[in-house]
Coordinates of C-alpha atoms in Angstrom, one line a residue:
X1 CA 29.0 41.4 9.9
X2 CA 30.3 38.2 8.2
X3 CA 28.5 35.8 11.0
X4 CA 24.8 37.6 10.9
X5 CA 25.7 37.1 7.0
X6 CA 26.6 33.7 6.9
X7 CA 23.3 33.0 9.1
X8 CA 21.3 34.7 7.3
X9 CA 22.6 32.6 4.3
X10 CA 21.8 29.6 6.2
X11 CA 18.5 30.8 6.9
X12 CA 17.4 31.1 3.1
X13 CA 19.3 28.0 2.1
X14 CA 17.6 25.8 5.0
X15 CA 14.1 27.3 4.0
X16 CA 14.4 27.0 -0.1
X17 CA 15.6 23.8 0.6
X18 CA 12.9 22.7 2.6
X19 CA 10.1 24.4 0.1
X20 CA 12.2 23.1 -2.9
X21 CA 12.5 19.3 -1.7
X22 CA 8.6 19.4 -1.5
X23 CA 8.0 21.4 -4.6
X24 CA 10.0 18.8 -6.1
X25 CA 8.5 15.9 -4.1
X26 CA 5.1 16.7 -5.4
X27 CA 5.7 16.9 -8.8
X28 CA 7.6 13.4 -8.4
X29 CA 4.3 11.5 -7.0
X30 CA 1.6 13.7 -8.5
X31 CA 0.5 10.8 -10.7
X32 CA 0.0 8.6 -7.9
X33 CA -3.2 9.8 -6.8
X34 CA -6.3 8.5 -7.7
X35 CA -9.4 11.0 -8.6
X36 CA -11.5 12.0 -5.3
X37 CA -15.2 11.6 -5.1
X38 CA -15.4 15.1 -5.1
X39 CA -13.8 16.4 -8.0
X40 CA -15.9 16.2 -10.6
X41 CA -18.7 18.4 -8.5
X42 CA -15.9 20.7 -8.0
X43 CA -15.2 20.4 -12.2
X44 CA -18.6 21.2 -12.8
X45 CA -19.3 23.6 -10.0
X46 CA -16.3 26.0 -11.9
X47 CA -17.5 25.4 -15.1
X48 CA -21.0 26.8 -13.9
X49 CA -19.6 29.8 -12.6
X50 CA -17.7 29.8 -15.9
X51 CA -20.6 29.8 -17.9
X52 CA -22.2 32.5 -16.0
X53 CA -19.2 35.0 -15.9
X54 CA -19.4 34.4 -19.8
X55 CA -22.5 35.2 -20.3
X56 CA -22.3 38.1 -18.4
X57 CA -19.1 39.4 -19.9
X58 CA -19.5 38.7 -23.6
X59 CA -22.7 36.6 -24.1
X60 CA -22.7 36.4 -27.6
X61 CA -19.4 34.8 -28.2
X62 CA -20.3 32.6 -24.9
X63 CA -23.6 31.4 -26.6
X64 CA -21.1 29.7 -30.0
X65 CA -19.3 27.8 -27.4
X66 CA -20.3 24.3 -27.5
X67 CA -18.0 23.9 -24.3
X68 CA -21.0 25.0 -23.0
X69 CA -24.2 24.4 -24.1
X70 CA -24.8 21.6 -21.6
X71 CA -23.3 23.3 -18.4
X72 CA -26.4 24.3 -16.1
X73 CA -27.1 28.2 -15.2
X74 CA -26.1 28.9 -12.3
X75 CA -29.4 29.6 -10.2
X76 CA -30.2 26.1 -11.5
X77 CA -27.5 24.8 -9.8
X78 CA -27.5 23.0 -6.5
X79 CA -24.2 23.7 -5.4
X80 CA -23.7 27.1 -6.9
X81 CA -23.2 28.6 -3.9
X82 CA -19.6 26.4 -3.1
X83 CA -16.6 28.9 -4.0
X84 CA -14.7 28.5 -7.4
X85 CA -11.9 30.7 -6.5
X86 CA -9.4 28.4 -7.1
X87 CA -10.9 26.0 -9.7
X88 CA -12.7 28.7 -12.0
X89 CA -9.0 29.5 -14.0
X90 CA -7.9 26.0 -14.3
X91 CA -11.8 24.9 -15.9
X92 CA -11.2 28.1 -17.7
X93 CA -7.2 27.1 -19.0
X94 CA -8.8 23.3 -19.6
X95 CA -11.4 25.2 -21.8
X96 CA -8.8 26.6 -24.0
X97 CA -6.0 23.9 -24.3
X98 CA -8.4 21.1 -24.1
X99 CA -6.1 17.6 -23.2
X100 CA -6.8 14.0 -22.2
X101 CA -9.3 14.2 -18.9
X102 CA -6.0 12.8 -16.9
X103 CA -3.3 15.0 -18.1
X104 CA -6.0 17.7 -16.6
X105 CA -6.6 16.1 -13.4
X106 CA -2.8 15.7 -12.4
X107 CA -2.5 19.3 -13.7
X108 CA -5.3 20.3 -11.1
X109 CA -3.6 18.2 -8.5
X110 CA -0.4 19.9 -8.8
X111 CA -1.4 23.5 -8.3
X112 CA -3.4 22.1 -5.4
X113 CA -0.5 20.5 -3.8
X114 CA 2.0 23.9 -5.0
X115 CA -0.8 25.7 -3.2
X116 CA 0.0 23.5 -0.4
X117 CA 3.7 24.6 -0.6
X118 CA 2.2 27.9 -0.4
X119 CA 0.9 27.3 3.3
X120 CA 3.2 25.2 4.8
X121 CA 5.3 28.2 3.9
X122 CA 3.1 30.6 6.1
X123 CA 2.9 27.9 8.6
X124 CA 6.8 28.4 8.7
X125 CA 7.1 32.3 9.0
X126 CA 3.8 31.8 11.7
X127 CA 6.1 29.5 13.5
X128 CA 9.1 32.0 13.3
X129 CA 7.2 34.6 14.5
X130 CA 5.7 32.7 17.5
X131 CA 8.6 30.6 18.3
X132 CA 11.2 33.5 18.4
X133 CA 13.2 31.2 15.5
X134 CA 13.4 30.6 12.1
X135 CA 14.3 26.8 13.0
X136 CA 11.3 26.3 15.1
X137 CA 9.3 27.9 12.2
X138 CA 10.7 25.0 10.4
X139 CA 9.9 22.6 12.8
X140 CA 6.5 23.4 12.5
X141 CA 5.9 23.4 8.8
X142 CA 8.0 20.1 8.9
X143 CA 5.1 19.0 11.2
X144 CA 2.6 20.4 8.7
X145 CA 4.2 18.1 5.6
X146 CA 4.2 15.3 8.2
X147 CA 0.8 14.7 8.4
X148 CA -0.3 11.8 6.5
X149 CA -4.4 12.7 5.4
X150 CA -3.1 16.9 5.2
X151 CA -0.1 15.5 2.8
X152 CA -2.1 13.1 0.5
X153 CA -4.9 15.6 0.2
X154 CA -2.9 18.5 -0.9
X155 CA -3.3 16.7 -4.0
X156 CA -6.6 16.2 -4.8
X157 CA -9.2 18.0 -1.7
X158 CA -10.0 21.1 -3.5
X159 CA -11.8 22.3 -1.1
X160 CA -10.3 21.6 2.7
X161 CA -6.6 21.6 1.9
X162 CA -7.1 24.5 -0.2
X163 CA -8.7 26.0 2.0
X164 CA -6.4 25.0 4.9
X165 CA -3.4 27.0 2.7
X166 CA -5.3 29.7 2.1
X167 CA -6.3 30.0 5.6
X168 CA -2.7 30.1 6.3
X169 CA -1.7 32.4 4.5
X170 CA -4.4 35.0 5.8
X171 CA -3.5 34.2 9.4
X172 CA 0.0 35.1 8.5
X173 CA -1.4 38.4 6.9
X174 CA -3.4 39.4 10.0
X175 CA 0.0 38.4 12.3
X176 CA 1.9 40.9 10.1
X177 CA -1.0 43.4 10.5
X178 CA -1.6 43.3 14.3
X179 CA 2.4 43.6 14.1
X180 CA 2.3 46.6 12.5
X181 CA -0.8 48.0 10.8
X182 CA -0.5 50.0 7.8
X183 CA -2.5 50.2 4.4
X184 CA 0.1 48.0 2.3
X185 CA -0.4 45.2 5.0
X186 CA -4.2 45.6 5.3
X187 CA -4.6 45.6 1.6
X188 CA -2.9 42.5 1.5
X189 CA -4.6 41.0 4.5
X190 CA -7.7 42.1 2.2
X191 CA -6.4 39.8 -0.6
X192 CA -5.9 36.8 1.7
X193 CA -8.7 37.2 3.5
X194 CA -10.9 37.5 -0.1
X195 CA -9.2 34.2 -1.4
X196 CA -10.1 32.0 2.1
X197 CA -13.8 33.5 1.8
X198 CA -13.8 32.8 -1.8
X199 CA -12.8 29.2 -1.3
X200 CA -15.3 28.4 1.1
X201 CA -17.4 30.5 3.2
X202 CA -16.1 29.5 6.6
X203 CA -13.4 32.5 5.7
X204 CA -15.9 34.9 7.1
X205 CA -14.1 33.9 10.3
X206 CA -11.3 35.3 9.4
X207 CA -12.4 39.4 9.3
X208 CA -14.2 38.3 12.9
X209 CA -10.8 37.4 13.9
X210 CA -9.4 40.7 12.6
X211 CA -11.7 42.8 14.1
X212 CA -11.8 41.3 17.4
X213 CA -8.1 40.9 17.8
X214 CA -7.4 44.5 16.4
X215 CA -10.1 45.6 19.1
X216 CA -7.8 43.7 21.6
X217 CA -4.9 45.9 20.6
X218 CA -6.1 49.1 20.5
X219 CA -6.7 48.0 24.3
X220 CA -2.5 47.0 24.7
X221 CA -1.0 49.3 22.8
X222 CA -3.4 52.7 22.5
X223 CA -0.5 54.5 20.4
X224 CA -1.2 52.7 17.6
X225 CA -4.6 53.9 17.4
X226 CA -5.0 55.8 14.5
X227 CA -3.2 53.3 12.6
X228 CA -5.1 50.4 13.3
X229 CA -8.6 52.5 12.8
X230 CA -7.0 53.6 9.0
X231 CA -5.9 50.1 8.5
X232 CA -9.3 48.5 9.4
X233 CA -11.0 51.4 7.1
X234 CA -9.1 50.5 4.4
X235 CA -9.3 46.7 5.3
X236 CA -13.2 46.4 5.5
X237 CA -14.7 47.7 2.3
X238 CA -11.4 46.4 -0.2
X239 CA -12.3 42.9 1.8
X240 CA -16.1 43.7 0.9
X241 CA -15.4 43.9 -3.5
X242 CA -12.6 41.4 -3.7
X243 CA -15.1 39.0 -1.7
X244 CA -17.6 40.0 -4.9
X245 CA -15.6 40.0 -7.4
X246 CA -14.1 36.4 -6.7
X247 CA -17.5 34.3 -6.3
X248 CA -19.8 34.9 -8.9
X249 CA -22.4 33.2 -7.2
X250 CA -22.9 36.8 -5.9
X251 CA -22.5 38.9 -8.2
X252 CA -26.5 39.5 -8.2
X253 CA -27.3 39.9 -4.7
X254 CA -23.9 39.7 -2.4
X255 CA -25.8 40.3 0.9
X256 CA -28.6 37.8 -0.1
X257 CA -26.4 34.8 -1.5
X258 CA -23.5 35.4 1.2
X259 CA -26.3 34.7 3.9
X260 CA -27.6 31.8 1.9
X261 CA -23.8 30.1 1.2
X262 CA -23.3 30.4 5.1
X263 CA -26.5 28.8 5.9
X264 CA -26.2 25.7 3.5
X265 CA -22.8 25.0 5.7
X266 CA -24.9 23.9 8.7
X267 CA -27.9 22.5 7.0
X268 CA -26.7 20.0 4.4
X269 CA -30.0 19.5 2.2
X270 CA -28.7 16.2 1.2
X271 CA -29.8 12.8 2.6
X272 CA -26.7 10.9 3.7
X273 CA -25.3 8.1 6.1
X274 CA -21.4 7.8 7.5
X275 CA -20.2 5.2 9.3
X276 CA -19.5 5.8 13.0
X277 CA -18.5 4.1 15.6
X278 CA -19.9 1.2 13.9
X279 CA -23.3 1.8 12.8
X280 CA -24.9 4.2 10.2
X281 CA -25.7 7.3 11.2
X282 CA -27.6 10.4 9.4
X283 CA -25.0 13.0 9.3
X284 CA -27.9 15.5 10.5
X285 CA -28.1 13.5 13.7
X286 CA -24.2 12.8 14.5
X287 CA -23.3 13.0 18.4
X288 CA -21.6 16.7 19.1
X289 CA -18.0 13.9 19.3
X290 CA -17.6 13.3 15.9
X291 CA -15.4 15.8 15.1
X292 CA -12.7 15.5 18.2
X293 CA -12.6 12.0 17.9
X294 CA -11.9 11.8 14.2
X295 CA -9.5 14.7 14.8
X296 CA -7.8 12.5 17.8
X297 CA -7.5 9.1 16.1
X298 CA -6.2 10.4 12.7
X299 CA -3.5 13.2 14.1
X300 CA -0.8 11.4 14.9
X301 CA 0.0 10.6 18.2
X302 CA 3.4 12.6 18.7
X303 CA 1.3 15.5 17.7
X304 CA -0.8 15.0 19.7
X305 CA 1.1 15.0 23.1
X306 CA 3.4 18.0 22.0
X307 CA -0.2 19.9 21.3
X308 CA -1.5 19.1 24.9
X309 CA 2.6 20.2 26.4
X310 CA 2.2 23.2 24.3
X311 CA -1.4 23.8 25.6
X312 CA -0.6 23.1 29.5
X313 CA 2.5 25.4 29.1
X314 CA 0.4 28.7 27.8
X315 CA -2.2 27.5 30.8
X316 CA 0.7 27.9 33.2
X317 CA 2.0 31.1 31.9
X318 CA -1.3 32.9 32.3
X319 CA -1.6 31.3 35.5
X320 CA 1.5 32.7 36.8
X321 CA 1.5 35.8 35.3
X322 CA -2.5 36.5 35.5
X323 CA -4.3 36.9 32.8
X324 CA -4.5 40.8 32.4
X325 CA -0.4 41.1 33.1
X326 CA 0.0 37.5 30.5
X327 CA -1.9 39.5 27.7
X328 CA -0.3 42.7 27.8
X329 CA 2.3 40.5 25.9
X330 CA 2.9 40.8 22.3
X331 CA 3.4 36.9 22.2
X332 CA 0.3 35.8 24.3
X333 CA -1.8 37.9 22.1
X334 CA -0.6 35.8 19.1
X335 CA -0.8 32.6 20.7
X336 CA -4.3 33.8 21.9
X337 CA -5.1 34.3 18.1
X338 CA -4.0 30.7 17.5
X339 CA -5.9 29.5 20.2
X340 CA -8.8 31.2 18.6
X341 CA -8.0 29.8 15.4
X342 CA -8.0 26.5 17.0
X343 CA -10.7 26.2 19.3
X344 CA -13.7 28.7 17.5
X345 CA -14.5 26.4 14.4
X346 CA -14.7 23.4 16.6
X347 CA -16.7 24.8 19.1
X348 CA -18.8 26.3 16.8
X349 CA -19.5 23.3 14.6
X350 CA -20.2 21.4 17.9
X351 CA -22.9 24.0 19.3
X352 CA -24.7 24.8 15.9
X353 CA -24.5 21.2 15.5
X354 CA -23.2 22.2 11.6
X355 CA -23.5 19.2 9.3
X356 CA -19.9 17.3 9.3
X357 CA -19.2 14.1 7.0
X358 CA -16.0 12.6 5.8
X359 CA -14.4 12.6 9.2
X360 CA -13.1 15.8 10.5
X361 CA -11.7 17.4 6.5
X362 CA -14.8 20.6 6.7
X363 CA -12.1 21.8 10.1
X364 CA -8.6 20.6 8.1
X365 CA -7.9 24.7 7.9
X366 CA -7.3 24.5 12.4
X367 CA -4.6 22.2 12.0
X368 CA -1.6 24.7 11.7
X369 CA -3.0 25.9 15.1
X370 CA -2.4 22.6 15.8
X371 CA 0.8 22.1 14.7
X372 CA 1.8 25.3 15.7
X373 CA 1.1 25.0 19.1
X374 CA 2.6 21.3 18.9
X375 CA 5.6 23.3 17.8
X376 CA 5.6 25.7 21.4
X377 CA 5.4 22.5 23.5
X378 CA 8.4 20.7 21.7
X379 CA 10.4 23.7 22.2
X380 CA 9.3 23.7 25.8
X381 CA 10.7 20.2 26.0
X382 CA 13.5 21.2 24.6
X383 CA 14.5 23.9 27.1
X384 CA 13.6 21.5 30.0
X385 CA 16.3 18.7 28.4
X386 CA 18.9 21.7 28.0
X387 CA 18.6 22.5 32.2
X388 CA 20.0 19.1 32.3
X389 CA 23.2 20.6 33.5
X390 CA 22.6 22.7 36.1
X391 CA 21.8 21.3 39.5
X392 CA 22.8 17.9 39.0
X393 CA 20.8 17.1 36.0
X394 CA 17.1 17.2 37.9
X395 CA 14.8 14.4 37.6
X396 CA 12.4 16.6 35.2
X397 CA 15.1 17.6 32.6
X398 CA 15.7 13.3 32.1
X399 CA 12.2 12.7 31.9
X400 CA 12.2 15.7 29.2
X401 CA 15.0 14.0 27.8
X402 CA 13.3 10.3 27.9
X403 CA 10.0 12.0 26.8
X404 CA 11.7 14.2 23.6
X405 CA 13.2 10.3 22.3
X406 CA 9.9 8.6 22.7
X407 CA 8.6 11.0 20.7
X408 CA 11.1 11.7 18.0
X409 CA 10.8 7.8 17.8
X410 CA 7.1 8.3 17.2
X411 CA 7.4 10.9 14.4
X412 CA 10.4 8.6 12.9
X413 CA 7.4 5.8 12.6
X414 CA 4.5 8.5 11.1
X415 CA 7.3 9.3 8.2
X416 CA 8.2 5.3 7.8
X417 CA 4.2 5.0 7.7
X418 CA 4.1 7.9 5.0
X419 CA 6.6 6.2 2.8
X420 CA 5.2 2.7 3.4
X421 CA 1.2 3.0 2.8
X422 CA 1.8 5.2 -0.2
X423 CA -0.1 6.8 -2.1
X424 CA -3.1 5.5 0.6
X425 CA -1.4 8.3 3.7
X426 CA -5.6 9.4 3.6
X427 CA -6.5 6.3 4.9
X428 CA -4.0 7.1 7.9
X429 CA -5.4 6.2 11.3
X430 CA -2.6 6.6 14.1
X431 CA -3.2 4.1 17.1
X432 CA -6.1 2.1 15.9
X433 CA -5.5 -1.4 15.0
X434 CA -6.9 -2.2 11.6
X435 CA -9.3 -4.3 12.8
X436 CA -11.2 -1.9 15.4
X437 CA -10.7 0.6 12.1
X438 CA -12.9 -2.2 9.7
X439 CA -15.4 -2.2 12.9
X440 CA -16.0 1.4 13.5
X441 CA -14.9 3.9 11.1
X442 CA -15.4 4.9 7.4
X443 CA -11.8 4.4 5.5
X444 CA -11.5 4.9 1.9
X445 CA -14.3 7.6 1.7
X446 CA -12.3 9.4 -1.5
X447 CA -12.4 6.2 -3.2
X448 CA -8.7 7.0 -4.8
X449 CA -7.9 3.1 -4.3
X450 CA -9.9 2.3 -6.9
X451 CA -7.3 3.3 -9.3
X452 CA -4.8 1.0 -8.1
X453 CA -7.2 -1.5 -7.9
X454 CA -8.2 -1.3 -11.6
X455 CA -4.2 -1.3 -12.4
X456 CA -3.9 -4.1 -10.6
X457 CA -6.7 -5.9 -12.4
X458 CA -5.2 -5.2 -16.0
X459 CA -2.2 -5.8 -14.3
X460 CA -3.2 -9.5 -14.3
X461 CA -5.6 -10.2 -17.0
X462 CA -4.2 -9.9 -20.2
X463 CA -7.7 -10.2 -21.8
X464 CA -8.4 -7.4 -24.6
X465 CA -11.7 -6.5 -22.7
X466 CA -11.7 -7.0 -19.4
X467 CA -15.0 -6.5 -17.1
X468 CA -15.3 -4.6 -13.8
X469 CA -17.7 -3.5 -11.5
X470 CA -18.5 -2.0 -8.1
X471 CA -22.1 -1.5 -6.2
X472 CA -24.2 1.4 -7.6
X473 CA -23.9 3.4 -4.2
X474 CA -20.0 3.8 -5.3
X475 CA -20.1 3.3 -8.9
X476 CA -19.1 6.7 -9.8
X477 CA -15.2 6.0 -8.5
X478 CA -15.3 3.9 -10.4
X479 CA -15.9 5.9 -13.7
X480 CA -13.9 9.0 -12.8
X481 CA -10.8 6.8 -11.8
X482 CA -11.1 4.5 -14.6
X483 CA -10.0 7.9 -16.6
X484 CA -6.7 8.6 -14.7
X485 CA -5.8 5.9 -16.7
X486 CA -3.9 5.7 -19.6
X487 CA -5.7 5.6 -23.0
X488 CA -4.4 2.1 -24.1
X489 CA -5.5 0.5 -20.5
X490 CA -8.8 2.8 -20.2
X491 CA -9.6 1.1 -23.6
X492 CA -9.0 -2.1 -22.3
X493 CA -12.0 -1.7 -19.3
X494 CA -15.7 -2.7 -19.7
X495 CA -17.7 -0.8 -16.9
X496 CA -20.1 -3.2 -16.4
X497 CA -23.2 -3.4 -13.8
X498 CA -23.0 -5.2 -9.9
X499 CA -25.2 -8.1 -11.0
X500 CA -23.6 -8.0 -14.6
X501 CA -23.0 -11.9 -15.2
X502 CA -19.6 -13.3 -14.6
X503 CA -15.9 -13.4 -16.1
X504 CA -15.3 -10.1 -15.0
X505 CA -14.2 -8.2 -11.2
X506 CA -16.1 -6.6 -8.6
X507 CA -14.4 -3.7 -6.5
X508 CA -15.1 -2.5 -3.0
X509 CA -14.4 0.9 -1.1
X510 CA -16.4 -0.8 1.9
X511 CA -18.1 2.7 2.2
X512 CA -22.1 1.4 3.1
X513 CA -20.6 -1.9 3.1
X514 CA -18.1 -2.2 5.7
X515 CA -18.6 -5.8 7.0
X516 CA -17.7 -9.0 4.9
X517 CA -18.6 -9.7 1.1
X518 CA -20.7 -13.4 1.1
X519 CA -19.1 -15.9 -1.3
X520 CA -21.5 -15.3 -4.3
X521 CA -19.4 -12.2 -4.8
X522 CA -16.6 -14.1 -6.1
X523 CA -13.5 -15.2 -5.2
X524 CA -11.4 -12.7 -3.6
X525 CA -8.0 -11.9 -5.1
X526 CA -6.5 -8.7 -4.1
X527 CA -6.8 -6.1 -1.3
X528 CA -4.9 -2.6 -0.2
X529 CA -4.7 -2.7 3.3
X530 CA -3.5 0.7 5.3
X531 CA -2.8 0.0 8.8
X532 CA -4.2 -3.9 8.9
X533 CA -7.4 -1.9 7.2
X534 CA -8.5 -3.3 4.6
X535 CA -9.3 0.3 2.2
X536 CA -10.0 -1.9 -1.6
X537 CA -11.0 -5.1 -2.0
X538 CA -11.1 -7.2 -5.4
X539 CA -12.9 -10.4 -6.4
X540 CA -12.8 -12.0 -9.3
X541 CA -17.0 -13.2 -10.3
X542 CA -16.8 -16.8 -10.7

């Protein structure tokens, strides 16, 4: 009994560890992250939501609070329909302990980023479970935290990282479910399931997933029949009110407003440009490659190889075995799930042609299929090096071997990245000089630089009032990070206009202007650079 003990120790001291070191990571750089583009629609979007569940609930005492006299109502709202699941109780904390706007934008960062703990935690026990060990599992959420955009997200993408965790989590419920169904687990599964949806629509994948993968094991394993059909019972209407009860968008008609939430995700009413492969392009009329590519040129490239060795060795499996035989296997049924999970959204999102901007961060919640199949084909590189020693070391366990230090050698350089271009990991592109990146692609989309660049103005003007500018397209970065600021430096700023005379500094993202700045700009004087990419650029107006 004392060695199962002492591994079992091992076990939980490897994993706490592992979730403590990034607990404790997070909280250490939480203040290095700029404000995102998107945050203040997410701000508002809760507080609409807010204002709505208030009036609802007690609307006299919501009507004497000034808090919210100028928040719209929520059928007035454009994006009413995004889920406030996980932003509604930190508006609704900020409402009652009201604090400087930064102290309540880190706070927001941090439970997005313990949230983020949260799923590279399922992505762990997803890992065990598929892997056949707890090390492996490991492996895979260590893959997970190594992934520069997915890491410097976790801080401040409310929706896709959220979501990404959440969808996590839900997967690992429906693993643990197909494992062994019973009304505890499909409760549970419920919850998780409620959360994703709640988050962002796209969840409604995930009780298509259910359903079709418990269909697939009443077909394996018949005995668990009446099980599965209580579970699913139980599963399907619980799903139905939590779904309700979490997005009071709606509350009023679910049927109606679930439809209409689920339709805006492929028909984006707004009128907008990304940069592409070097032009502008409407992001109704993007080419059905936009999504693999960005996927491919920002996952790095170790990742990528282990996901195509992981992918060729379940081909070869099925191959050998034959599909029907392969499937009557507990395991190929839950690597067939992550397949699923993989390759469904992006399929999908190419054949609707659904609305994509941003690069690839709407399908962020596929990469732990990703990562966990990247996972099955370093282990699989792993056994071949270990048959080094039988039969005279063959010529395919070296080139395992050569292959497995090529590789670690690659993931030792996306870490030294990581650590050298922080806090700018989101600008991340893995083999694409910085120069094709300028040429081609969108970079700082966020427009978190900005902060940096407006420390590094003050930084270096000691004047008491110091002016600063960017182009009206991007203004608003400019504005929302000007507030992560401290008080004594955000005093010191004068947000002035583009054309505003001189004296003062002008601040580019590069977002709809990705080409050179002509000379009447100024003088330039500072830039962030992420891979040879120039992300921010400063000039200083003659």
């Amino acid at each position: 009994m004392r060695f199962p003990s002492l591994l079992l120790r091992s076990r939980r001291w490897a994993v706490g560890l592992f979730l403590g070191l990034l607990t404790v990571l997070g909280m250490a750089l939480v203040r290095d992250y700029g404000m995102g583009w998107d945050e203040p629609a997410e701000r508002l979007n809760a507080f609409v939501s807010a204002r709505y569940v208030a009036l609802r609930l007690a609307p006299e005492l919501a009507r004497r609070q000034p808090r919210l006299a100028d928040i719209p109502a929520l059928r007035r709202h454009r994006d009413a329909d995004h889920g406030v699941l996980f932003m509604l109780p930190l508006v609704a904390a900020e409402a009652l302990w009201p604090a400087d706007p930064a102290t309540w934008a880190y706070r927001r960062h941090l439970a997005g980023f313990l949230l983020f703990v949260a799923g590279a935690w399922a992505v762990y026990r997803l890992g065990t479970m598929l892997l056949g060990s707890w090390r492996w599992g490991l492996v895979g959420a260590g893959l997970l935290v190594l992934s520069p955009r997915i890491f410097a997200e976790a801080f401040y993408n409310y929706k896709d990282v959220v979501f990404l965790s959440l969808f996590a989590l839900a997967m690992l419920t429906l693993l643990r479910l197909l494992r062994r169904p019973t009304a505890g687990r499909a409760l549970l599964h419920a919850l998780a399931t409620a959360a994703a949806i709640d988050v962002r629509a796209m969840g409604v994948l995930l009780p298509a997933l259910t359903l079709g993968f418990a269909a697939l094991e009443l077909v394996y394993r018949p005995v668990r029949r009446r099980a599965f059909v209580g579970a699913l019972g139980l599963y399907v209407p619980v799903l139905a009110a939590l779904v309700v009860l979490g997005w009071p968008y709606l509350w009023d008609n679910p049927v109606h407003y679930l439809g209409a939430a689920l339709g805006s995700f492929g028909h984006y009413a707004k009128a907008m440009e990304v940069f592409y492969l070097g032009r502008f392009v409407a992001v109704r009329a993007l080419p059905w490659h936009y999504a693999p590519v960005w996927l491919l040129i920002t996952t790095p490239v170790p990742y990528v190889v282990l996901f195509g060795i992981g992918l060729w060795g379940l081909a070869r499996a099925a191959w050998i075995a034959g599909p029907g035989r392969w499937l009557r296997r507990t395991n190929s049924r839950r690597y067939l799930l992550v397949l699923a999970w993989f390759a469904g959204p992006l399929v999908g999102v190419i054949g609707l042609r659904s609305v994509l901007y941003d690069g690839w961060r709407h399908l962020y919640f596929i990469y732990p299929a990703v990562v966990l199949v990247a996972g099955l084909g370093l282990r699989l590189l792993w056994h071949a090096w270990q048959r080094r020693q039988t039969a005279a070391a063959p010529p395919r366990a070296l080139a395992a071997g050569a292959l497995l230090v090529a590789l670690a050698l690659g993931m030792a350089r996306v870490a030294w990245r990581m650590v050298a271009e922080h806090p700018f990991q989101y600008a991340y592109f893995s083999f694409l000089p910085g120069r094709v990146v300028e040429q081609q692609f969108e970079r700082d989309y966020w427009g978190l630089s900005v902060k940096q660049g407006l420390e590094w103005v003050l930084a270096h003007d000691a004047r008491p009032a110091v002016p600063v500018s960017m182009d009206e397209r991007t203004e608003m970065t400019l504005r929302i990070n000007a507030k992560m600021l401290p008080p004594a430096a955000r005093a010191r700023l004068r947000l002035v206009a583009a054309d505003s005379a001189g004296g003062g500094y002008f601040l580019s993202i590069y977002r709809w202007h990705p080409g050179a700045y002509p000379a009447s700009v100024g003088r330039p004087v500072h830039t962030i650079r992420v891979g040879g990419a120039a992300i921010l650029g400063v000039w200083r107006r003659p």
